[in-house]
PDB file of C-alpha atoms in Angstrom:
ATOM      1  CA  UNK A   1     161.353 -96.472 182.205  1.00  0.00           C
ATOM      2  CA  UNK A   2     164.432 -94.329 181.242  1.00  0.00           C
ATOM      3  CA  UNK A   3     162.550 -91.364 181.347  1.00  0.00           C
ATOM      4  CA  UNK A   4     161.195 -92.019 184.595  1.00  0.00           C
ATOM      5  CA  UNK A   5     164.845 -92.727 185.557  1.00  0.00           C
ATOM      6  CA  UNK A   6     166.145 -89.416 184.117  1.00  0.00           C
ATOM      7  CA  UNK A   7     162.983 -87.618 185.452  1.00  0.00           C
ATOM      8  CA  UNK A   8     163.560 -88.734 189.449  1.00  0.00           C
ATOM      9  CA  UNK A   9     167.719 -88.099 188.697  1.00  0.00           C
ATOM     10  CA  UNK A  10     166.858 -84.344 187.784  1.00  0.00           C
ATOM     11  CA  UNK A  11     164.000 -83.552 190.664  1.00  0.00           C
ATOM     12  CA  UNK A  12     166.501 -85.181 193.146  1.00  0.00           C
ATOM     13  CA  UNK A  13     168.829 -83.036 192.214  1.00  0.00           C
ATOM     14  CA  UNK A  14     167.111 -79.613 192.122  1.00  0.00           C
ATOM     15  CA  UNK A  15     165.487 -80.444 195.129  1.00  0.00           C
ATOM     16  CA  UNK A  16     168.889 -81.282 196.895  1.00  0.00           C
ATOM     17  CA  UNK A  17     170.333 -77.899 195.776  1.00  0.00           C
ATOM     18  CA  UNK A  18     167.629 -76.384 196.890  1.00  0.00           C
ATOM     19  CA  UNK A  19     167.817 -77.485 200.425  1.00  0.00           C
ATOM     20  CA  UNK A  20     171.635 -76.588 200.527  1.00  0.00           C
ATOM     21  CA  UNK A  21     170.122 -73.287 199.268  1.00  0.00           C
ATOM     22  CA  UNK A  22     167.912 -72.883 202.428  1.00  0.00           C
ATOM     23  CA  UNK A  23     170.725 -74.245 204.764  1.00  0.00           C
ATOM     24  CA  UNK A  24     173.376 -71.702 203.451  1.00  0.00           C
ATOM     25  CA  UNK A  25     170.618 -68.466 204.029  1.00  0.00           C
ATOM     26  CA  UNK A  26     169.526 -70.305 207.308  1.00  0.00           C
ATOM     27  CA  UNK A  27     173.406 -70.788 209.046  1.00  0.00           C
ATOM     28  CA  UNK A  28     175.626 -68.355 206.918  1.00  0.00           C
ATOM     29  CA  UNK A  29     176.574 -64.838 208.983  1.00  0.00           C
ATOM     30  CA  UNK A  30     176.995 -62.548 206.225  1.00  0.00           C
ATOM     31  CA  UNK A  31     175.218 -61.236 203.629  1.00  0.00           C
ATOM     32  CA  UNK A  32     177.739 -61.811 200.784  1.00  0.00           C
ATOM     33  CA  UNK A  33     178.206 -65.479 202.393  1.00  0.00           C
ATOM     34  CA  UNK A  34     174.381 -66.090 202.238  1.00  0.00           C
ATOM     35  CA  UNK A  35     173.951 -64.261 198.291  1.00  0.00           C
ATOM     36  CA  UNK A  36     177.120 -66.586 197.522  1.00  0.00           C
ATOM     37  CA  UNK A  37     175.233 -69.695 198.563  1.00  0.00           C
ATOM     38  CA  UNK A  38     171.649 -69.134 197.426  1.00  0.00           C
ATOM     39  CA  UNK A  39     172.185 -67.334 194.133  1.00  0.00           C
ATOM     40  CA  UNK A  40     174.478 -69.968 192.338  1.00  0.00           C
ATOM     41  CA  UNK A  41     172.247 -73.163 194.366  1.00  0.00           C
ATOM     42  CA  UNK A  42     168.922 -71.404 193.229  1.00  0.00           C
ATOM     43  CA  UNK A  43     169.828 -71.116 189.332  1.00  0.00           C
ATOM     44  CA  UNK A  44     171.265 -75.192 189.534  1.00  0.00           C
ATOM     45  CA  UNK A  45     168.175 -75.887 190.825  1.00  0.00           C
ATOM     46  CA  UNK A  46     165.929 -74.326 188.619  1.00  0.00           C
ATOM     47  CA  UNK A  47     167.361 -75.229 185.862  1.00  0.00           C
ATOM     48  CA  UNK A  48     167.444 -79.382 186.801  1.00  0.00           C
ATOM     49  CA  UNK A  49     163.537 -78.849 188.082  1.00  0.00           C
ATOM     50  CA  UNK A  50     162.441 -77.493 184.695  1.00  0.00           C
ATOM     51  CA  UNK A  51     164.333 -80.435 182.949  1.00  0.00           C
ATOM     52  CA  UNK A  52     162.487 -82.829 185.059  1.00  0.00           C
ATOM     53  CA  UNK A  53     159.436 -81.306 184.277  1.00  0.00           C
ATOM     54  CA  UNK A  54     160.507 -81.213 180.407  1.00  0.00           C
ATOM     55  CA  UNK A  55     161.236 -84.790 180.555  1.00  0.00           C
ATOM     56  CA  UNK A  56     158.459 -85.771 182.723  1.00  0.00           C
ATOM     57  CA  UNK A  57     155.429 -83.838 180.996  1.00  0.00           C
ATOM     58  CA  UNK A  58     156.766 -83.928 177.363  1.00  0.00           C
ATOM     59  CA  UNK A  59     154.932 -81.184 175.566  1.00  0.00           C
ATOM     60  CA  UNK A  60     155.873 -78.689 173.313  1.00  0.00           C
ATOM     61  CA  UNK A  61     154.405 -75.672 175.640  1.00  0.00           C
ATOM     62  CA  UNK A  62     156.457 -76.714 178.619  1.00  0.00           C
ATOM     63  CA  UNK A  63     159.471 -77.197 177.138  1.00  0.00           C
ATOM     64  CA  UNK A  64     159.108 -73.477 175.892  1.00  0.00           C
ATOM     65  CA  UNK A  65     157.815 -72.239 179.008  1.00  0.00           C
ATOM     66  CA  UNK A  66     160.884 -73.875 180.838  1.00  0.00           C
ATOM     67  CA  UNK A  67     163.219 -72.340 178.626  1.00  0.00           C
ATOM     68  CA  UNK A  68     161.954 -68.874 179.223  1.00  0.00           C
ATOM     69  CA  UNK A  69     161.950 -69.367 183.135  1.00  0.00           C
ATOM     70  CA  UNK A  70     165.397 -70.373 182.820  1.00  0.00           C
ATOM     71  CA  UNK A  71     166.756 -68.427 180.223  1.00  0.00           C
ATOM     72  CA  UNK A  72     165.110 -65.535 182.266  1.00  0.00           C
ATOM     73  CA  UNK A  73     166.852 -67.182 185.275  1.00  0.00           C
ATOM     74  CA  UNK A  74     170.167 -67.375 184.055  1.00  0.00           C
ATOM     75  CA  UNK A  75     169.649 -63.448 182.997  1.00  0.00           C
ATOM     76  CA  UNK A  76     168.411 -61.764 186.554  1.00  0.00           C
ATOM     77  CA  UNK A  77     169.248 -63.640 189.428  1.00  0.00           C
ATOM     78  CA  UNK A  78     173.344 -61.893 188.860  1.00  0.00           C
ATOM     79  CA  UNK A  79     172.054 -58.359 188.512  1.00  0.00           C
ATOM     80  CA  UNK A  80     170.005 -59.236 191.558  1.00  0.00           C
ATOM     81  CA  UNK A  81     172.605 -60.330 193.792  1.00  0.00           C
ATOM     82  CA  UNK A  82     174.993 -57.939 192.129  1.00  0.00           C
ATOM     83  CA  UNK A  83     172.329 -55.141 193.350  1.00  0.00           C
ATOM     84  CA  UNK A  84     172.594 -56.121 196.793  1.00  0.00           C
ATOM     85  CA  UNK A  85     176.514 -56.938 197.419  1.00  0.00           C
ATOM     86  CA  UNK A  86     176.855 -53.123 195.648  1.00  0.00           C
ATOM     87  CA  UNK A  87     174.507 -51.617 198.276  1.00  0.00           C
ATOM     88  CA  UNK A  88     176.083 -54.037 201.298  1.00  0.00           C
ATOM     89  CA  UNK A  89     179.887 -52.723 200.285  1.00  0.00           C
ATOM     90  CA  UNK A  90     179.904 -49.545 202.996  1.00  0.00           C
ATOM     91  CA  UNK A  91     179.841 -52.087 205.241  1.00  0.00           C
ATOM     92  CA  UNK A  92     181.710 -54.839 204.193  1.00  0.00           C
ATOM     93  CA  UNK A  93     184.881 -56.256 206.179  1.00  0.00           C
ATOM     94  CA  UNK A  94     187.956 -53.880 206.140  1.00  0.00           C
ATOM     95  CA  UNK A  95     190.982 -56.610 206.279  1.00  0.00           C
ATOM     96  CA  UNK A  96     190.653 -57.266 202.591  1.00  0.00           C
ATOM     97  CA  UNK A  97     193.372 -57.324 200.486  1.00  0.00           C
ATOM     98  CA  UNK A  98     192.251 -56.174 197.012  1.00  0.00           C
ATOM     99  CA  UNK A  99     189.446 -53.748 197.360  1.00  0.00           C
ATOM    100  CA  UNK A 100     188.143 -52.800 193.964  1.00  0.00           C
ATOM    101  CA  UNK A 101     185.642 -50.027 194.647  1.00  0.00           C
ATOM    102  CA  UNK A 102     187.864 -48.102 197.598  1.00  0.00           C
ATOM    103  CA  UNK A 103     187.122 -44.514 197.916  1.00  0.00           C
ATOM    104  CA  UNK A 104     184.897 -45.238 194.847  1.00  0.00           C
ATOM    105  CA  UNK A 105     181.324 -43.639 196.289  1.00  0.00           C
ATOM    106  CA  UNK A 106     178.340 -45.699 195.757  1.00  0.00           C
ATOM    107  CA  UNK A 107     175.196 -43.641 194.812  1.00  0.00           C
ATOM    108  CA  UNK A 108     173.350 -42.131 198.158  1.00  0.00           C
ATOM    109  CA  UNK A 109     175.368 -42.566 201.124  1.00  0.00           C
ATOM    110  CA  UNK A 110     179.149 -42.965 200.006  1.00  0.00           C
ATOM    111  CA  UNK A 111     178.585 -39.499 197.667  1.00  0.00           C
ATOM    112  CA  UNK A 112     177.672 -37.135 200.602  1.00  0.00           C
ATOM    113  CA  UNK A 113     181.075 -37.718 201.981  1.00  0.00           C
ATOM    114  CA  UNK A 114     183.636 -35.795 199.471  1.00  0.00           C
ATOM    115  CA  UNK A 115     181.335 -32.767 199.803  1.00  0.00           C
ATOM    116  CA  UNK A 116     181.831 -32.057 203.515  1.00  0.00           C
ATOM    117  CA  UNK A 117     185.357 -32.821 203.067  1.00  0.00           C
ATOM    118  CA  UNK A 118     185.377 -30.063 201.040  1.00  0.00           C
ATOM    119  CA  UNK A 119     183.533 -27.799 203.044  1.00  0.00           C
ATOM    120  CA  UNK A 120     186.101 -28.237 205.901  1.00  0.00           C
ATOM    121  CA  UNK A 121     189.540 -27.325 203.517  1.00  0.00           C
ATOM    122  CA  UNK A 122     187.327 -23.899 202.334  1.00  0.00           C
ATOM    123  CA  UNK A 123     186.207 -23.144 206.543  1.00  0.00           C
ATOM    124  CA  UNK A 124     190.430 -23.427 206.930  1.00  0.00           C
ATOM    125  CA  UNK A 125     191.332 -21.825 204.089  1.00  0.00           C
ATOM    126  CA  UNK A 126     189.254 -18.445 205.437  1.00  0.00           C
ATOM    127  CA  UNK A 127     190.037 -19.122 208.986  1.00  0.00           C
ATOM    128  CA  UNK A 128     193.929 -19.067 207.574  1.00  0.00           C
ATOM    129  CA  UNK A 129     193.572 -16.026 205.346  1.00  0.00           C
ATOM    130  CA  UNK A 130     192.431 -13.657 208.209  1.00  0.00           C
ATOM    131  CA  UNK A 131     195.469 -13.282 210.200  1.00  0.00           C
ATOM    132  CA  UNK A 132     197.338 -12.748 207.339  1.00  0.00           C
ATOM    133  CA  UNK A 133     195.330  -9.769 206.769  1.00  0.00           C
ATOM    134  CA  UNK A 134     196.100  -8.301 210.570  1.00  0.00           C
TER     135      UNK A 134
ATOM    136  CA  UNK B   1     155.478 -97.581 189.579  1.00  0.00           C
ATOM    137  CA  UNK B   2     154.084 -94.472 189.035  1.00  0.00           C
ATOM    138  CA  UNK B   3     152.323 -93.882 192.275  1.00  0.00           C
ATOM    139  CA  UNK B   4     155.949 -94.777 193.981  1.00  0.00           C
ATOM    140  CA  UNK B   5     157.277 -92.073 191.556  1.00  0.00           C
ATOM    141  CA  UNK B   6     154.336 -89.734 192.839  1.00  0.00           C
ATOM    142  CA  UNK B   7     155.146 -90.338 196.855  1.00  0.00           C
ATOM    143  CA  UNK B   8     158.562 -89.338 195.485  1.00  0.00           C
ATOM    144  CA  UNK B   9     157.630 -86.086 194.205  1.00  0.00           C
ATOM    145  CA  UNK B  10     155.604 -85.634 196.970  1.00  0.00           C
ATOM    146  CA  UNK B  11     158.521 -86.408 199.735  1.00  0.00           C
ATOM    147  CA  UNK B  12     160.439 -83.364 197.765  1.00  0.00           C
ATOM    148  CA  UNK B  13     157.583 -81.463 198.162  1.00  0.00           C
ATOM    149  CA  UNK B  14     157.796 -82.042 201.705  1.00  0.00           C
ATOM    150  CA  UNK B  15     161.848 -81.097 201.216  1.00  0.00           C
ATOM    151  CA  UNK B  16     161.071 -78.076 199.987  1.00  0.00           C
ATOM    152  CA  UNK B  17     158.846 -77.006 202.745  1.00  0.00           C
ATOM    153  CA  UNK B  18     161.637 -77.605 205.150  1.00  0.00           C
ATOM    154  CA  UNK B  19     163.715 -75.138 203.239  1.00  0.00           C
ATOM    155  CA  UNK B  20     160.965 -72.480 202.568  1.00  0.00           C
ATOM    156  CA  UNK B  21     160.699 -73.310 207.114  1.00  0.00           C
ATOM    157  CA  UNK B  22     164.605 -72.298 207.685  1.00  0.00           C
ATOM    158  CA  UNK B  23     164.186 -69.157 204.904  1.00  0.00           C
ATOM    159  CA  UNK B  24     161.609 -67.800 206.813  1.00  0.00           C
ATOM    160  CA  UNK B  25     163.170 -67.834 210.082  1.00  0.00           C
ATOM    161  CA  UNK B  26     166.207 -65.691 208.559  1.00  0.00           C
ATOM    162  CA  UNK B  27     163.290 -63.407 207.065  1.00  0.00           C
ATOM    163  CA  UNK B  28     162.465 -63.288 210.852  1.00  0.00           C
ATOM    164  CA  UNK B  29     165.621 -62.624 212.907  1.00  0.00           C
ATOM    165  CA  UNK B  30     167.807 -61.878 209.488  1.00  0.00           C
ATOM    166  CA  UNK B  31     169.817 -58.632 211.142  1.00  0.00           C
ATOM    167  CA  UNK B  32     169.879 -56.115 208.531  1.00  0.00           C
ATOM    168  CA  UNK B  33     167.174 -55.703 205.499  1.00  0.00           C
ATOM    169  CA  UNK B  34     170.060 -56.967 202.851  1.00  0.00           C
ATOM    170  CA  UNK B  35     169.499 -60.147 204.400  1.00  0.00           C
ATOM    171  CA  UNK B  36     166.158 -60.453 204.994  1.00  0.00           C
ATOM    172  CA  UNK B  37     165.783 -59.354 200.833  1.00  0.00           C
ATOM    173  CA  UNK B  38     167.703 -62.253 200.591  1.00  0.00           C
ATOM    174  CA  UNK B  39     165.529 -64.655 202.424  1.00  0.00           C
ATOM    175  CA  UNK B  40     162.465 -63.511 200.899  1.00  0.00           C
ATOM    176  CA  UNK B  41     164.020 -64.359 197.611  1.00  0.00           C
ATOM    177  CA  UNK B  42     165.061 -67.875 198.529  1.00  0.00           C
ATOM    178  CA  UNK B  43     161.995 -68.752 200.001  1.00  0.00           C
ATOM    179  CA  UNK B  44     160.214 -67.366 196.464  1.00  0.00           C
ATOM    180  CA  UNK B  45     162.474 -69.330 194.718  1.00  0.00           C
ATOM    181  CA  UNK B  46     161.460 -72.340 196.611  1.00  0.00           C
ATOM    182  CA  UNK B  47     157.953 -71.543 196.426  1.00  0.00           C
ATOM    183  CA  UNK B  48     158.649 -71.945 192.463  1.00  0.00           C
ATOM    184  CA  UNK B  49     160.583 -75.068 193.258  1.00  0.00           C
ATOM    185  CA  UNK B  50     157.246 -76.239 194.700  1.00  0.00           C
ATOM    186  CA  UNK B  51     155.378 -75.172 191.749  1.00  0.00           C
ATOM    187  CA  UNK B  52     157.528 -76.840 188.952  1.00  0.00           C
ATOM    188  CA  UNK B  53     157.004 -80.394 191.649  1.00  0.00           C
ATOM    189  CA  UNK B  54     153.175 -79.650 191.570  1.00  0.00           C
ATOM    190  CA  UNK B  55     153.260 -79.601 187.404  1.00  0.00           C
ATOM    191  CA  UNK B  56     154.929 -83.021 187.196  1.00  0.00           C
ATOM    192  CA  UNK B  57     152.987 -84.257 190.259  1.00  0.00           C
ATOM    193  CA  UNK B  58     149.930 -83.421 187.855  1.00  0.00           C
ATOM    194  CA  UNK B  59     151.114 -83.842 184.765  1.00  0.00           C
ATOM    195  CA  UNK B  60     150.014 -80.266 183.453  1.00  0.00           C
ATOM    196  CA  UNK B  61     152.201 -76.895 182.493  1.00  0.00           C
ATOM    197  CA  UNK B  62     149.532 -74.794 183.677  1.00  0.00           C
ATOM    198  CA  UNK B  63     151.669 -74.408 186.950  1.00  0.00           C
ATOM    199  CA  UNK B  64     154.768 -72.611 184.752  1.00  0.00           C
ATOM    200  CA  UNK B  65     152.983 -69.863 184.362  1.00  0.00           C
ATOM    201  CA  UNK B  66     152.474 -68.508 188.225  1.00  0.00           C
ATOM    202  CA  UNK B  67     156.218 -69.955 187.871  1.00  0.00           C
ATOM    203  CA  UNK B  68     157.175 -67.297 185.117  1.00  0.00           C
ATOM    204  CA  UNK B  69     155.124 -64.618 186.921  1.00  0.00           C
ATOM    205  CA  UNK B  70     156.539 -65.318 190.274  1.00  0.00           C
ATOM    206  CA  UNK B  71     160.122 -65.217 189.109  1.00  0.00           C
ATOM    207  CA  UNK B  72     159.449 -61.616 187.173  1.00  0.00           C
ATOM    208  CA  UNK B  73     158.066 -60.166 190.847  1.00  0.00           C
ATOM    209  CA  UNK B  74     161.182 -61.396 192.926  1.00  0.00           C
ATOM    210  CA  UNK B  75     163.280 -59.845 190.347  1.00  0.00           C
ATOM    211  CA  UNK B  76     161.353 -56.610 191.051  1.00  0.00           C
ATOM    212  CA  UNK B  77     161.164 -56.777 194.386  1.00  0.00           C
ATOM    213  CA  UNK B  78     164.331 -57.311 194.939  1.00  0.00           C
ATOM    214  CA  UNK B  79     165.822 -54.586 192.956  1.00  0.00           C
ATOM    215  CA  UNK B  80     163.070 -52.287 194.204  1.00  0.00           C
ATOM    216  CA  UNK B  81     164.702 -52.976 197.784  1.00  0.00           C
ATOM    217  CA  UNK B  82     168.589 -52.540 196.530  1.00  0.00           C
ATOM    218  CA  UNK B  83     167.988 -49.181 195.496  1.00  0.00           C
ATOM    219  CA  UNK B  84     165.880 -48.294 198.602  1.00  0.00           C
ATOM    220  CA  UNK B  85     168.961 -49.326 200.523  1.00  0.00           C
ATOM    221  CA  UNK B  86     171.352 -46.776 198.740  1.00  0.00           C
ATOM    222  CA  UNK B  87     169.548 -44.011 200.517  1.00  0.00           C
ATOM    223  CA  UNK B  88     168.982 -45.660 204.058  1.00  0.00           C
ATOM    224  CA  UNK B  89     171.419 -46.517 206.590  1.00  0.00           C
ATOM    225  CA  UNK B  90     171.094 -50.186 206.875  1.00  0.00           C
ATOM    226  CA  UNK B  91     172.390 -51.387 210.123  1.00  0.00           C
TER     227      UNK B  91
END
């Protein structure tokens, strides 16, 4: 009876962090609003799902299984979302007060920019040093 | 008792369905591909949800499994994506 208690406690709440998962990637403008939602929601969720399942089923080869899937959980879904807010920073909102990685270039399209910089100073540079030879 | 317990589990099921519903749409209209990676990953992680609610609707851990598998892809995927996007303008 108190398992079945504990069992329908920990599936309700998954479940209900689950569907304020959904909601936040459903009404949410922004990417880092949306990965600031769904990533945190998603790991809570697993994690109470598997302990209902633990509880519920009671073997030793689920409760190992679980703990994998969430020690696995607890390990990827940050470098995922991490991943994505990296790539998503070119374009994030200018207004904001501390900016970590400014002028820092991200790998691909941030890197190409220093280079033509460059380029222009040494096209000056000549077109500056040939009057001075007249 | 236990077949209340079971409509239960089954009415979260349902739950879950609704959210995997409002991921999908975002996958659909989602502006850039950033967001639509993240939609796709929600509604895998809710297709796991629905897994782990199969396994105690059952009462077997042969479900877990797909579960582990499923969560290794999304990781995979989802990197695979982030480091397509360094190299494409994604607007």
């Amino acid at each position: 009876m108190i398992a079945q208690a504990f069992k329908v406690f920990f599936l309700t709440f998954g479940t209900f962090f689950m569907f304020i998962a959904a909601l936040g990637i459903f009404r949410m403008p922004d990417v880092y609003n949306q990965l600031h939602t769904s990533t945190k929601a998603i790991t809570v969720s697993l994690v109470n799902l598997l302990l209902g399942a633990m509880i519920d089923i009671g073997s030793i080869s689920v409760a190992m299984k679980s703990s994998l899937i969430i020690v696995f959980q607890f390990l990827t879904a940050p470098v995922a979302a991490h991943m994505i807010a990296r790539v998503k920073h070119p374009d994030a909102w200018d207004g904001t007060i501390i900016d970590e990685m400014k002028g820092e270039p991200t790998a691909g399209r941030g890197s190409e920019e220093p280079e033509e910089s460059v380029a222009v100073e040494t096209e000056e540079d000549s077109e500056n040093e040939t009057p001075a030879e007249n | 008792m236990s077949t209340l317990v079971d409509l239960y589990t089954s009415l979260l099921i349902c739950v879950m369905g609704v959210g995997i519903v409002l991921c999908i749409y975002r996958l659909l209209i989602g502006p850039s591909l950033a967001e639509r990676t993240v939609a796709g990953d929600g509604a895998l992680s809710m297709i796991m949800g629905i897994f782990i609610l199969v396994s105690v609707l059952e009462e077997t851990g042969v479900y877990l499994n797909s579960v582990l598998i499923i969560a290794l892809l999304g990781f995979i995927s989802t990197l695979t994506v982030a480091r397509y996007l360094e190299f494409v303008d994604d607007k």
